[in-house]
CSV table of C-alpha atoms in Angstrom, one decimal:
chain,number,residue,atom,x,y,z
A,142,MET,CA,-15.9,-38.3,71.8
A,143,LEU,CA,-16.8,-35.0,70.1
A,144,LYS,CA,-20.1,-33.5,71.1
A,145,THR,CA,-22.3,-31.2,69.0
A,146,ALA,CA,-22.9,-27.8,70.5
A,147,VAL,CA,-26.3,-26.2,70.0
A,148,LEU,CA,-26.1,-22.8,71.6
A,149,LYS,CA,-29.3,-21.1,72.8
A,150,PRO,CA,-29.5,-17.4,71.6
A,151,THR,CA,-30.0,-14.8,74.3
A,152,VAL,CA,-31.3,-12.2,71.8
A,153,ASN,CA,-33.1,-12.2,68.5
A,154,ILE,CA,-31.1,-14.1,65.9
A,155,ARG,CA,-30.1,-12.2,62.8
A,156,ARG,CA,-30.1,-14.7,60.0
A,157,LEU,CA,-27.6,-14.0,57.2
A,158,ASN,CA,-28.4,-14.6,53.6
A,159,SER,CA,-27.2,-18.1,53.0
A,160,THR,CA,-26.2,-17.2,49.5
A,161,VAL,CA,-23.8,-14.6,50.7
A,162,PRO,CA,-21.6,-16.4,53.3
A,163,ILE,CA,-19.1,-14.5,55.5
A,164,ILE,CA,-15.5,-15.6,55.7
A,165,MET,CA,-12.0,-14.2,55.5
A,166,LEU,CA,-12.3,-10.7,53.9
A,167,SER,CA,-15.4,-11.6,51.9
A,168,MET,CA,-16.9,-12.2,55.3
A,169,LEU,CA,-15.9,-8.7,56.4
A,170,ALA,CA,-17.1,-7.3,53.1
A,171,VAL,CA,-20.6,-8.6,53.7
A,172,LEU,CA,-20.7,-7.5,57.4
A,173,THR,CA,-19.2,-4.1,56.8
A,174,GLY,CA,-20.4,-3.2,53.4
A,175,CYS,CA,-17.1,-3.2,51.6
A,176,GLN,CA,-17.8,-3.7,47.9
A,177,THR,CA,-14.6,-2.5,46.2
A,178,MET,CA,-13.0,-4.6,43.5
A,179,PRO,CA,-9.4,-5.8,43.6
A,180,ASN,CA,-6.8,-4.0,41.6
A,181,ALA,CA,-4.7,-5.7,38.9
A,182,LEU,CA,-2.8,-8.8,40.1
A,183,SER,CA,0.8,-8.6,40.9
A,184,LYS,CA,3.4,-10.4,38.8
A,185,ALA,CA,3.0,-14.2,38.7
A,186,PRO,CA,5.5,-16.2,40.8
A,187,SER,CA,8.1,-18.3,39.2
A,188,THR,CA,7.3,-22.0,38.9
A,189,MET,CA,9.6,-25.0,39.3
A,190,ALA,CA,9.7,-28.7,38.7
A,191,MET,CA,8.5,-31.3,41.3
A,192,ASN,CA,12.0,-31.6,42.9
A,193,ASN,CA,12.6,-27.9,43.1
A,194,PRO,CA,15.3,-26.6,45.4
A,195,LEU,CA,12.9,-24.6,47.5
A,196,THR,CA,11.0,-27.8,48.5
A,197,ILE,CA,14.2,-29.8,49.0
A,198,GLY,CA,15.6,-27.2,51.4
A,199,MET,CA,12.5,-27.0,53.6
A,200,PRO,CA,12.7,-27.9,57.2
A,201,ALA,CA,11.2,-31.4,57.8
A,202,ILE,CA,8.4,-29.8,59.9
A,203,ASP,CA,7.3,-28.0,56.7
A,204,ARG,CA,8.1,-30.6,54.1
A,205,GLN,CA,6.4,-33.5,55.9
A,206,GLY,CA,3.2,-31.5,56.7
A,207,TYR,CA,0.0,-31.2,54.6
A,208,ILE,CA,-1.6,-28.1,53.1
A,209,ALA,CA,-5.4,-28.2,53.3
A,210,TYR,CA,-7.3,-26.0,50.9
A,211,VAL,CA,-10.7,-25.5,49.2
A,212,GLU,CA,-11.3,-25.6,45.5
A,213,GLU,CA,-14.5,-24.1,44.1
A,214,GLN,CA,-16.3,-24.6,40.8
A,215,GLY,CA,-19.6,-23.1,39.6
A,216,VAL,CA,-21.6,-20.2,41.0
A,217,GLY,CA,-24.8,-19.7,42.9
A,218,ALA,CA,-26.9,-22.8,43.2
A,219,ALA,CA,-24.4,-24.7,41.1
A,220,LYS,CA,-21.5,-24.0,43.4
A,221,VAL,CA,-19.4,-27.1,44.3
A,222,SER,CA,-16.7,-26.9,46.9
A,223,THR,CA,-14.1,-29.5,47.5
A,224,LEU,CA,-11.7,-29.8,50.4
A,225,TYR,CA,-8.3,-31.3,49.7
A,226,ARG,CA,-5.0,-31.9,51.4
A,227,ILE,CA,-1.7,-32.0,49.6
A,228,ARG,CA,2.0,-32.1,50.3
A,229,PRO,CA,4.0,-28.9,49.8
A,230,ASP,CA,5.8,-30.5,46.8
A,231,GLY,CA,2.4,-31.0,45.1
A,232,SER,CA,2.2,-34.7,45.7
A,233,GLY,CA,-0.3,-36.9,47.6
A,234,ARG,CA,-3.4,-34.8,46.9
A,235,GLN,CA,-6.4,-36.3,48.8
A,236,LEU,CA,-10.1,-35.4,48.7
A,237,ILE,CA,-11.4,-34.8,52.3
A,238,ASP,CA,-14.9,-33.5,51.7
A,239,GLN,CA,-17.1,-32.1,48.9
A,240,LEU,CA,-20.6,-30.6,48.7
A,241,ASN,CA,-22.9,-28.6,46.6
A,242,GLY,CA,-22.4,-25.4,48.5
A,243,TYR,CA,-19.5,-23.7,50.4
A,244,ILE,CA,-16.6,-25.0,52.5
A,245,TYR,CA,-14.7,-22.4,54.5
A,246,ALA,CA,-11.5,-21.8,56.4
A,247,PRO,CA,-10.0,-25.2,57.3
A,248,ALA,CA,-7.7,-25.2,60.3
A,249,TRP,CA,-5.3,-27.9,61.5
A,250,SER,CA,-4.8,-29.1,65.0
A,251,ALA,CA,-1.2,-28.7,66.3
A,252,ASP,CA,-0.5,-32.4,65.8
A,253,GLY,CA,-1.9,-32.5,62.2
A,254,GLN,CA,-4.4,-35.2,63.1
A,255,MET,CA,-7.6,-33.1,63.0
A,256,LEU,CA,-8.9,-30.6,60.5
A,257,ALA,CA,-11.8,-28.2,61.5
A,258,TYR,CA,-13.8,-26.4,58.8
A,259,SER,CA,-17.2,-24.9,58.1
A,260,LYS,CA,-19.7,-26.2,55.6
A,261,GLN,CA,-22.8,-24.5,54.2
A,262,ALA,CA,-25.2,-26.4,52.1
A,263,ALA,CA,-28.0,-24.7,50.1
A,264,ARG,CA,-30.5,-22.9,52.4
A,265,GLN,CA,-28.6,-23.9,55.5
A,266,HIS,CA,-26.4,-22.0,57.9
A,267,PRO,CA,-22.7,-22.7,58.1
A,268,LYS,CA,-21.8,-25.6,60.5
A,269,ILE,CA,-18.4,-26.6,61.9
A,270,TYR,CA,-17.1,-30.1,61.3
A,271,ILE,CA,-13.9,-31.8,62.4
A,272,TYR,CA,-12.2,-34.3,60.1
A,273,ASP,CA,-10.2,-37.0,61.9
A,274,VAL,CA,-7.2,-38.0,59.7
A,275,LYS,CA,-6.7,-41.4,61.3
A,276,SER,CA,-10.3,-42.6,61.1
A,277,GLY,CA,-11.4,-40.6,58.2
A,278,SER,CA,-14.6,-39.5,60.1
A,279,HIS,CA,-16.3,-36.2,59.9
A,280,ASN,CA,-17.9,-35.0,63.1
A,281,LEU,CA,-20.4,-32.1,63.4
A,282,VAL,CA,-19.4,-30.0,66.4
A,283,ALA,CA,-21.0,-26.6,66.1
A,284,ASN,CA,-24.6,-26.4,64.7
A,285,ALA,CA,-25.9,-23.3,66.5
A,286,GLU,CA,-28.5,-21.3,64.6
A,287,GLY,CA,-26.6,-18.7,62.7
A,288,SER,CA,-23.2,-18.6,60.9
A,289,ASN,CA,-20.5,-20.7,62.6
A,290,LEU,CA,-17.2,-20.0,61.0
A,291,SER,CA,-13.4,-19.7,61.3
A,292,PRO,CA,-12.6,-22.5,63.8
A,293,SER,CA,-9.2,-22.7,65.4
A,294,PHE,CA,-7.8,-25.5,67.7
A,295,SER,CA,-6.2,-24.8,71.0
A,296,PRO,CA,-2.6,-26.1,71.1
A,297,ASP,CA,-3.6,-29.1,73.1
A,298,GLY,CA,-6.4,-29.9,70.7
A,299,LYS,CA,-9.0,-29.9,73.5
A,300,LYS,CA,-10.8,-26.7,72.6
A,301,LEU,CA,-12.0,-24.8,69.6
A,302,ILE,CA,-12.6,-21.1,69.2
A,303,TYR,CA,-14.7,-19.8,66.3
A,304,SER,CA,-17.1,-17.0,65.4
A,305,SER,CA,-20.9,-17.3,65.4
A,306,THR,CA,-23.9,-15.1,64.9
A,307,VAL,CA,-26.0,-17.3,67.3
A,308,GLY,CA,-26.7,-14.2,69.5
A,309,GLY,CA,-27.6,-12.0,66.6
A,310,ASN,CA,-24.1,-10.5,66.4
A,311,ALA,CA,-20.8,-11.9,65.2
A,312,ASP,CA,-18.9,-12.8,68.3
A,313,ILE,CA,-16.2,-15.3,69.3
A,314,TYR,CA,-16.9,-18.5,71.3
A,315,GLU,CA,-14.8,-21.2,72.9
A,316,MET,CA,-15.9,-24.8,72.9
A,317,ARG,CA,-14.6,-27.7,75.0
A,318,LEU,CA,-14.6,-30.6,72.5
A,319,SER,CA,-15.0,-33.4,75.1
A,320,ASP,CA,-18.5,-32.3,76.0
A,321,GLY,CA,-19.4,-29.4,73.8
A,322,ASP,CA,-19.5,-26.9,76.7
A,323,THR,CA,-19.3,-23.5,75.1
A,324,LYS,CA,-18.8,-19.9,76.4
A,325,GLN,CA,-18.9,-16.6,74.7
A,326,LEU,CA,-15.6,-14.6,74.8
A,327,THR,CA,-16.6,-11.3,73.1
A,328,THR,CA,-19.7,-9.3,73.7
A,329,LEU,CA,-19.2,-6.1,71.8
A,330,PRO,CA,-21.9,-4.7,69.5
A,331,SER,CA,-19.3,-4.7,66.7
A,332,THR,CA,-18.2,-7.5,64.5
A,333,GLU,CA,-15.6,-9.9,66.0
A,334,VAL,CA,-14.6,-12.7,63.7
A,335,GLN,CA,-11.7,-14.9,62.4
A,336,PRO,CA,-10.1,-16.0,65.7
A,337,SER,CA,-6.8,-17.9,65.7
A,338,TYR,CA,-5.0,-19.3,68.8
A,339,ALA,CA,-1.4,-18.4,69.6
A,340,SER,CA,0.8,-21.4,70.0
A,341,ASP,CA,1.1,-21.0,73.8
A,342,GLY,CA,-2.7,-21.1,74.2
A,343,GLN,CA,-2.7,-18.0,76.3
A,344,SER,CA,-4.1,-15.7,73.7
A,345,PHE,CA,-5.6,-15.5,70.3
A,346,VAL,CA,-5.7,-12.9,67.4
A,347,TYR,CA,-8.9,-11.9,65.7
A,348,THR,CA,-10.6,-9.3,63.4
A,349,SER,CA,-12.9,-6.5,64.7
A,350,ASP,CA,-14.4,-3.4,63.3
A,351,LYS,CA,-15.2,-2.0,66.8
A,352,VAL,CA,-13.4,1.3,66.2
A,353,ARG,CA,-15.0,2.0,62.8
A,354,ALA,CA,-17.6,0.0,61.0
A,355,GLY,CA,-16.3,-1.2,57.7
A,356,ARG,CA,-12.7,-0.7,58.8
A,357,PRO,CA,-11.5,-3.9,60.3
A,358,SER,CA,-8.4,-4.2,62.5
A,359,ILE,CA,-6.5,-7.0,64.2
A,360,TYR,CA,-6.6,-7.5,68.0
A,361,ARG,CA,-4.9,-9.9,70.4
A,362,TYR,CA,-7.1,-11.2,73.2
A,363,SER,CA,-5.6,-12.4,76.5
A,364,PHE,CA,-7.3,-15.2,78.3
A,365,ALA,CA,-5.7,-14.1,81.6
A,366,THR,CA,-7.3,-10.6,81.5
A,367,GLY,CA,-10.2,-11.0,79.2
A,368,ASN,CA,-9.0,-7.9,77.4
A,369,ALA,CA,-7.9,-7.3,73.8
A,370,ALA,CA,-5.1,-5.1,72.5
A,371,LEU,CA,-4.8,-3.6,69.0
A,372,ILE,CA,-2.0,-4.9,66.8
A,373,SER,CA,-1.0,-1.8,64.8
A,374,THR,CA,-1.1,-2.5,61.1
A,375,GLY,CA,-1.6,1.0,59.8
A,376,GLY,CA,-4.8,0.3,57.9
A,377,TYR,CA,-7.5,-2.1,56.7
A,378,ALA,CA,-6.4,-5.5,58.1
A,379,ALA,CA,-8.1,-8.9,58.6
A,380,SER,CA,-7.8,-12.7,58.9
A,381,PRO,CA,-4.7,-12.9,61.2
A,382,GLN,CA,-2.5,-15.9,62.0
A,383,LEU,CA,0.5,-16.0,64.3
A,384,SER,CA,3.6,-18.0,63.6
A,385,LEU,CA,4.5,-20.7,66.1
A,386,ASP,CA,7.1,-18.5,67.8
A,387,SER,CA,4.6,-15.5,67.7
A,388,GLN,CA,7.2,-13.4,66.0
A,389,ARG,CA,5.3,-13.0,62.7
A,390,LEU,CA,1.8,-12.3,61.7
A,391,ALA,CA,0.3,-13.5,58.5
A,392,TYR,CA,-2.8,-11.5,57.4
A,393,LEU,CA,-4.7,-9.6,54.7
A,394,ASN,CA,-3.2,-6.1,54.4
A,395,GLY,CA,-5.8,-4.1,52.5
A,396,ARG,CA,-6.1,-6.3,49.4
A,397,LYS,CA,-2.7,-7.9,49.7
A,398,ALA,CA,-1.6,-11.2,51.3
A,399,ALA,CA,1.1,-10.0,53.8
A,400,VAL,CA,3.4,-11.0,56.6
A,401,MET,CA,4.5,-8.7,59.4
A,402,THR,CA,7.4,-9.1,61.8
A,403,LEU,CA,5.8,-8.0,65.0
A,404,THR,CA,9.0,-6.8,66.8
A,405,THR,CA,9.9,-4.4,64.0
A,406,GLY,CA,6.6,-3.7,62.3
A,407,GLN,CA,8.2,-4.6,59.0
A,408,VAL,CA,5.6,-5.8,56.4
A,409,ILE,CA,6.2,-8.0,53.4
A,410,ASN,CA,3.3,-7.5,50.9
A,411,LEU,CA,3.4,-10.7,48.9
A,412,ALA,CA,0.7,-10.2,46.3
A,413,GLU,CA,-2.8,-9.1,45.4
A,414,THR,CA,-4.4,-12.4,44.9
A,415,GLY,CA,-7.6,-11.3,43.2
A,416,LEU,CA,-9.5,-13.2,45.9
A,417,ASP,CA,-9.0,-11.0,49.0
A,418,GLU,CA,-7.3,-13.9,50.7
A,419,PRO,CA,-4.6,-13.6,53.4
A,420,ALA,CA,-1.2,-15.2,53.7
A,421,ARG,CA,-0.7,-18.2,55.9
A,422,LEU,CA,2.6,-19.4,57.4
A,423,SER,CA,4.3,-22.7,57.3
A,424,PRO,CA,4.9,-24.5,60.6
A,425,SER,CA,8.5,-23.3,60.7
A,426,GLY,CA,7.4,-19.7,59.8
A,427,LYS,CA,10.0,-19.6,57.0
A,428,TYR,CA,7.5,-19.8,54.2
A,429,ALA,CA,4.2,-18.1,53.3
A,430,LEU,CA,1.3,-19.6,51.5
A,431,TYR,CA,-1.5,-17.9,49.6
A,432,PRO,CA,-4.0,-18.7,46.8
A,433,THR,CA,-4.1,-16.8,43.5
A,434,ARG,CA,-6.2,-16.5,40.4
A,435,GLN,CA,-3.1,-16.0,38.3
A,436,SER,CA,-3.4,-17.8,35.0
A,437,ASN,CA,-0.8,-19.0,32.5
A,438,LEU,CA,1.7,-20.0,35.1
A,439,ASP,CA,4.1,-22.1,33.1
A,440,ARG,CA,4.9,-25.5,34.7
A,441,GLN,CA,3.2,-26.2,38.0
A,442,VAL,CA,4.6,-28.3,40.8
A,443,SER,CA,1.7,-30.7,40.3
A,444,GLY,CA,2.5,-31.0,36.6
A,445,GLN,CA,-0.9,-29.7,35.6
A,446,SER,CA,-2.0,-26.6,33.7
A,447,SER,CA,-3.7,-23.8,35.5
A,448,GLN,CA,-4.7,-21.6,32.5
A,449,ASN,CA,-8.3,-21.2,33.6
A,450,GLY,CA,-8.1,-21.9,37.3
A,451,GLY,CA,-6.3,-21.0,40.5
A,452,SER,CA,-3.1,-21.9,42.2
A,453,LEU,CA,-1.4,-22.2,45.6
A,454,VAL,CA,1.7,-20.1,45.9
A,455,ILE,CA,4.5,-21.0,48.3
A,456,HIS,CA,6.9,-18.2,49.0
A,457,SER,CA,10.3,-18.3,50.8
A,458,LEU,CA,10.4,-15.4,53.2
A,459,ALA,CA,14.2,-15.6,53.4
A,460,GLY,CA,15.0,-16.2,49.7
A,461,ASN,CA,12.3,-14.2,48.1
A,462,THR,CA,11.5,-17.0,45.7
A,463,SER,CA,8.2,-18.7,44.9
A,464,TYR,CA,6.6,-21.6,43.2
A,465,ALA,CA,3.0,-22.6,42.5
A,466,ILE,CA,0.8,-25.7,42.7
A,467,SER,CA,-2.1,-25.7,40.3
A,468,SER,CA,-5.7,-26.5,41.2
A,469,LYS,CA,-6.8,-30.1,40.4
A,470,THR,CA,-9.9,-29.3,38.4
A,471,GLY,CA,-9.3,-25.7,37.2
A,472,GLY,CA,-11.4,-24.3,40.0
A,473,VAL,CA,-10.9,-21.3,42.2
A,474,VAL,CA,-8.4,-22.0,45.1
A,475,ARG,CA,-9.2,-20.6,48.6
A,476,SER,CA,-8.3,-20.8,52.2
A,477,PRO,CA,-5.0,-22.8,52.2
A,478,ILE,CA,-3.6,-23.7,55.6
A,479,TRP,CA,-0.3,-25.5,56.3
A,480,GLY,CA,-0.3,-28.2,59.0
A,481,HIS,CA,2.3,-30.4,60.6
């Protein structure tokens, strides 16, 4: 049974403006003051029919999984966010949750049976929920006063790490889901956000601006030592995710969705999405996923037009080919994540 954690702050709580939530790079923009606008978008990806060769050739672990993502419509008080899941070929789209407000950063459990995400209704702080695929239930698990964001499941599904401003500063916490027992993992005066477990459960990657405010970098925290080491990316970097074999890192490289091979440092810059959104990896690590505001994509995998809305782009890291799945309602697409 999942328990709700209500943490007790040890210092004065700094309440964030609920109309300016922090998540992914927009989160870092609010916390660090980055206000620059994106450059022109890169060339639109090619699009294919429903039974495109890229989908047919996918490993079963990718093809049989689901992609969860958020679709946004409206602005300000009229903002409506909808959480969907969909197959990589564009089929089986299912509504998971919807509210007048914001939904952020969904994250799958390793077995694909649970989906954690944050919700922020008007004049409320972001709270973390877990959606159980089998039962269809939505369980509130983190309701501490402050911003509770970017959840990530441990490989065994028994714990959750996430960022919270409950103590007045953005730090990373770990929760035991069986009873809600929670401990703080980072205690620096800087901003520590966007944690994501490694597949062996021995470490996690996260974003911090501890060296220079407004200049986030990616670090890897070891549970064994309690220390964190910098992952060299050569510049502004945020929102990391490791592949299952820990050989690749998907992240936001400046303003580009990117993937780095950690052993060589080679970086594939996929696109400027127009949304400051990172890349995310498929379970096999052979494909990258990112959202885009690109319009006038010809035929979409889902068979719908995306002239005024966003799309999900799936890119083969080996074949350098891409295809797009259009939004359902013409809204802005954000925070896609590929599960088993």
